[in-house]
Amino acid sequence: MPTSSLYHPLKIGSLELAGNLFLAPVAGYTDRIFRSICWDFGADFSFTELASAEAITRGGKPTLEIVRRGENEKLYAIQLFGHDPKTMFNAAMALAPLNPDAIDINAGCPVPKVVKNGAGSALMKDPSLLARIIRAVVRAAEELKGIPVTIKIRSGWDSENLNYNECGHIAAEEGAAMVTLHPRTRGQYYTGKSDWSHIADLAGRLKIPVCGSGDLFSPEDAARMLGETGCAAVMFARGAEGNPFIFEAAKSFFQLGRWEVKPFEERIKIALKHLELLALETGESKACREMRKQFAAYTKAPPGRKGVRGSAALRNNLVRAGSIEEYQKILYDFTRSAFTQEAN
């Protein structure tokens, strides 16, 4: 199947993007350092991890810190979650000094601490409340130089309540400029397979762009989703964890029909850069703790590709590292041993 036409510029409201490969908002992973690295490797648009509207209205510095623009992050959206329209309006207005290029509403997060307060995917249980929240954020965004509002939803609360079409139409009617659909229910969390037919259904019904998410782990997956569903863009989530190179690889696949796995030593080099930049932001001790899961992801091979021998043992050692020097020594010893064995 020809794939070159699947990668193309995209307009979201007043926002013009050079391409349609996005980095999803992923709690605990898409900090400003990682988002910047993804831009280095070809992301066309990026989303912050979810930020509490209530925390932002209270001026919470930790929350504001996670939604700051990355150093080379050209175009980005700040994702808000909340259950009160007035608070969502005030939070969106409070983002003015950060100058985001879009505001994204989280109506898809399935985790208990979010949904128990009526936010995230719980909003899909109350479409009238969802409409009021979208309306409030759109009104705020119009005052922030008319930036677009986008929203991320799931297929529904559970298999008995699939209302993505209703919620998608509400979003469009209330002024949202794009809907992203992760076609799992809240009840599924991240288990089972996402149902891409829901993306195709919604994309065929809405006049605004629909972005697809869910089970995108390779360039081939991205091409298949775009081709099969007719969605306007794709959003890499878990497929980008430890793999910011997926954007570069996807563009290569679309344009040339092939892509190469980033060599292990280069992956480690970028992972160490990530650690060092994060340490400058948060302090070395905190950065080293936060990077344990990141290094676990960086050292895994992409699905369907052969990994480096001994990498499982390497990950067991990395999760115990407590300083940059320890990370460097563990990785240096491993690469010297691994590649010496290959040479022999």
Tab-separated table of N, CA, C and O in Angstrom, residues 252-303:
chain	number	residue	atom	x	y	z
A	252	SER	N	10.615	8.109	7.760
A	252	SER	CA	11.412	7.330	6.818
A	252	SER	C	10.547	6.270	6.141
A	252	SER	O	10.631	6.061	4.925
A	253	PHE	N	9.694	5.625	6.932
A	253	PHE	CA	8.832	4.585	6.369
A	253	PHE	C	7.836	5.169	5.375
A	253	PHE	O	7.610	4.604	4.296
A	254	PHE	N	7.242	6.313	5.728
A	254	PHE	CA	6.286	6.939	4.819
A	254	PHE	C	6.949	7.384	3.516
A	254	PHE	O	6.385	7.241	2.433
A	255	GLN	N	8.153	7.919	3.621
A	255	GLN	CA	8.799	8.517	2.454
A	255	GLN	C	9.628	7.525	1.641
A	255	GLN	O	9.709	7.641	0.413
A	256	LEU	N	10.227	6.535	2.323
A	256	LEU	CA	11.137	5.622	1.637
A	256	LEU	C	10.669	4.173	1.655
A	256	LEU	O	11.238	3.331	0.934
A	257	GLY	N	9.679	3.874	2.483
A	257	GLY	CA	9.191	2.503	2.584
A	257	GLY	C	10.028	1.620	3.484
A	257	GLY	O	9.834	0.402	3.510
A	258	ARG	N	10.936	2.202	4.232
A	258	ARG	CA	11.787	1.421	5.130
A	258	ARG	C	12.242	2.309	6.288
A	258	ARG	O	12.190	3.537	6.206
A	259	TRP	N	12.695	1.658	7.358
A	259	TRP	CA	13.224	2.397	8.499
A	259	TRP	C	14.217	1.518	9.225
A	259	TRP	O	14.205	0.290	9.095
A	260	GLU	N	15.100	2.143	9.981
A	260	GLU	CA	16.144	1.422	10.696
A	260	GLU	C	16.010	1.656	12.192
A	260	GLU	O	15.666	2.748	12.641
A	261	VAL	N	16.284	0.613	12.949
A	261	VAL	CA	16.319	0.748	14.406
A	261	VAL	C	17.529	1.586	14.789
A	261	VAL	O	18.628	1.387	14.266
A	262	LYS	N	17.334	2.518	15.690
A	262	LYS	CA	18.441	3.331	16.166
A	262	LYS	C	19.431	2.420	16.902
A	262	LYS	O	19.046	1.648	17.782
A	263	PRO	N	20.724	2.463	16.538
A	263	PRO	CA	21.711	1.599	17.211
A	263	PRO	C	21.680	1.783	18.726
A	263	PRO	O	21.424	2.879	19.231
A	264	PHE	N	21.957	0.690	19.431
A	264	PHE	CA	21.859	0.689	20.890
A	264	PHE	C	22.705	1.793	21.519
A	264	PHE	O	22.246	2.495	22.422
A	265	GLU	N	23.934	1.956	21.047
A	265	GLU	CA	24.814	2.963	21.639
A	265	GLU	C	24.247	4.373	21.471
A	265	GLU	O	24.401	5.218	22.356
A	266	GLU	N	23.568	4.626	20.364
A	266	GLU	CA	22.958	5.938	20.152
A	266	GLU	C	21.751	6.131	21.053
A	266	GLU	O	21.497	7.231	21.563
A	267	ARG	N	20.990	5.056	21.265
A	267	ARG	CA	19.846	5.137	22.174
A	267	ARG	C	20.319	5.490	23.592
A	267	ARG	O	19.706	6.319	24.273
A	268	ILE	N	21.400	4.855	24.000
A	268	ILE	CA	21.943	5.116	25.334
A	268	ILE	C	22.471	6.546	25.434
A	268	ILE	O	22.309	7.217	26.463
A	269	LYS	N	23.081	7.021	24.379
A	269	LYS	CA	23.589	8.396	24.375
A	269	LYS	C	22.459	9.391	24.599
A	269	LYS	O	22.582	10.348	25.373
A	270	ILE	N	21.323	9.172	23.928
A	270	ILE	CA	20.177	10.060	24.091
A	270	ILE	C	19.567	9.904	25.483
A	270	ILE	O	19.146	10.893	26.105
A	271	ALA	N	19.527	8.684	25.992
A	271	ALA	CA	18.989	8.457	27.334
A	271	ALA	C	19.820	9.203	28.382
A	271	ALA	O	19.273	9.808	29.323
A	272	LEU	N	21.137	9.179	28.236
A	272	LEU	CA	22.006	9.897	29.173
A	272	LEU	C	21.826	11.404	29.042
A	272	LEU	O	21.843	12.133	30.040
A	273	LYS	N	21.635	11.869	27.823
A	273	LYS	CA	21.356	13.294	27.619
A	273	LYS	C	20.063	13.675	28.325
A	273	LYS	O	19.985	14.718	28.990
A	274	HIS	N	19.054	12.814	28.202
A	274	HIS	CA	17.774	13.024	28.880
A	274	HIS	C	17.996	13.141	30.385
A	274	HIS	O	17.481	14.060	31.044
A	275	LEU	N	18.764	12.216	30.942
A	275	LEU	CA	19.056	12.222	32.376
A	275	LEU	C	19.761	13.511	32.789
A	275	LEU	O	19.389	14.154	33.790
A	276	GLU	N	20.774	13.890	32.055
A	276	GLU	CA	21.560	15.074	32.422
A	276	GLU	C	20.738	16.352	32.354
A	276	GLU	O	20.834	17.222	33.232
A	277	LEU	N	19.890	16.467	31.336
A	277	LEU	CA	19.038	17.655	31.219
A	277	LEU	C	17.984	17.676	32.325
A	277	LEU	O	17.673	18.737	32.873
A	278	LEU	N	17.452	16.501	32.645
A	278	LEU	CA	16.453	16.435	33.709
A	278	LEU	C	17.081	16.782	35.047
A	278	LEU	O	16.449	17.444	35.893
A	279	ALA	N	18.315	16.372	35.263
A	279	ALA	CA	19.001	16.683	36.514
A	279	ALA	C	19.187	18.193	36.689
A	279	ALA	O	19.106	18.714	37.812
A	280	LEU	N	19.418	18.885	35.594
A	280	LEU	CA	19.528	20.341	35.661
A	280	LEU	C	18.213	20.979	36.077
A	280	LEU	O	18.186	22.044	36.704
A	281	GLU	N	17.108	20.326	35.737
A	281	GLU	CA	15.778	20.855	36.051
A	281	GLU	C	15.342	20.519	37.468
A	281	GLU	O	14.779	21.353	38.171
A	282	THR	N	15.559	19.266	37.866
A	282	THR	CA	14.949	18.781	39.106
A	282	THR	C	15.947	18.437	40.207
A	282	THR	O	15.539	18.150	41.332
A	283	GLY	N	17.222	18.430	39.878
A	283	GLY	CA	18.222	17.949	40.815
A	283	GLY	C	18.583	16.513	40.492
A	283	GLY	O	17.745	15.751	39.983
A	284	GLU	N	19.815	16.143	40.769
A	284	GLU	CA	20.309	14.836	40.337
A	284	GLU	C	19.566	13.677	40.987
A	284	GLU	O	19.199	12.705	40.318
A	285	SER	N	19.328	13.743	42.276
A	285	SER	CA	18.695	12.621	42.977
A	285	SER	C	17.311	12.320	42.422
A	285	SER	O	16.991	11.168	42.108
A	286	LYS	N	16.489	13.354	42.277
A	286	LYS	CA	15.134	13.158	41.763
A	286	LYS	C	15.170	12.691	40.316
A	286	LYS	O	14.409	11.792	39.914
A	287	ALA	N	16.051	13.280	39.526
A	287	ALA	CA	16.147	12.897	38.114
A	287	ALA	C	16.537	11.432	37.977
A	287	ALA	O	15.992	10.717	37.128
A	288	CYS	N	17.451	10.978	38.803
A	288	CYS	CA	17.888	9.581	38.721
A	288	CYS	C	16.754	8.624	39.076
A	288	CYS	O	16.624	7.551	38.470
A	289	ARG	N	15.932	8.994	40.028
A	289	ARG	CA	14.784	8.151	40.370
A	289	ARG	C	13.777	8.129	39.224
A	289	ARG	O	13.261	7.069	38.856
A	290	GLU	N	13.483	9.300	38.684
A	290	GLU	CA	12.489	9.388	37.624
A	290	GLU	C	12.949	8.699	36.344
A	290	GLU	O	12.130	8.192	35.571
A	291	MET	N	14.247	8.662	36.126
A	291	MET	CA	14.765	8.104	34.871
A	291	MET	C	14.864	6.591	34.884
A	291	MET	O	15.173	5.987	33.856
A	292	ARG	N	14.615	5.953	36.017
A	292	ARG	CA	14.706	4.481	36.053
A	292	ARG	C	13.742	3.854	35.059
A	292	ARG	O	14.111	2.968	34.286
A	293	LYS	N	12.500	4.320	35.061
A	293	LYS	CA	11.529	3.761	34.108
A	293	LYS	C	11.866	4.177	32.678
A	293	LYS	O	11.621	3.429	31.737
A	294	GLN	N	12.434	5.376	32.533
A	294	GLN	CA	12.805	5.830	31.195
A	294	GLN	C	13.929	4.968	30.620
A	294	GLN	O	13.893	4.567	29.454
A	295	PHE	N	14.942	4.663	31.438
A	295	PHE	CA	16.035	3.818	30.964
A	295	PHE	C	15.549	2.412	30.661
A	295	PHE	O	16.036	1.761	29.732
A	296	ALA	N	14.596	1.926	31.446
A	296	ALA	CA	14.024	0.606	31.156
A	296	ALA	C	13.412	0.593	29.764
A	296	ALA	O	13.510	-0.399	29.028
A	297	ALA	N	12.787	1.710	29.385
A	297	ALA	CA	12.174	1.802	28.059
A	297	ALA	C	13.226	2.025	26.967
A	297	ALA	O	13.166	1.420	25.891
A	298	TYR	N	14.189	2.877	27.221
A	298	TYR	CA	15.230	3.163	26.227
A	298	TYR	C	16.023	1.911	25.844
A	298	TYR	O	16.526	1.809	24.723
A	299	THR	N	16.175	0.979	26.767
A	299	THR	CA	17.033	-0.183	26.514
A	299	THR	C	16.277	-1.373	25.926
A	299	THR	O	16.851	-2.438	25.728
A	300	LYS	N	14.990	-1.202	25.665
A	300	LYS	CA	14.216	-2.254	25.014
A	300	LYS	C	14.195	-2.019	23.508
A	300	LYS	O	14.091	-0.887	23.053
A	301	ALA	N	14.256	-3.096	22.761
A	301	ALA	CA	14.176	-2.986	21.307
A	301	ALA	C	12.728	-2.730	20.897
A	301	ALA	O	11.793	-3.147	21.589
A	302	PRO	N	12.516	-2.041	19.773
A	302	PRO	CA	11.148	-1.865	19.265
A	302	PRO	C	10.500	-3.219	18.993
A	302	PRO	O	11.201	-4.204	18.712
A	303	PRO	N	9.175	-3.313	19.083
A	303	PRO	CA	8.486	-4.589	18.819
A	303	PRO	C	8.865	-5.166	17.464
A	303	PRO	O	8.949	-4.449	16.469
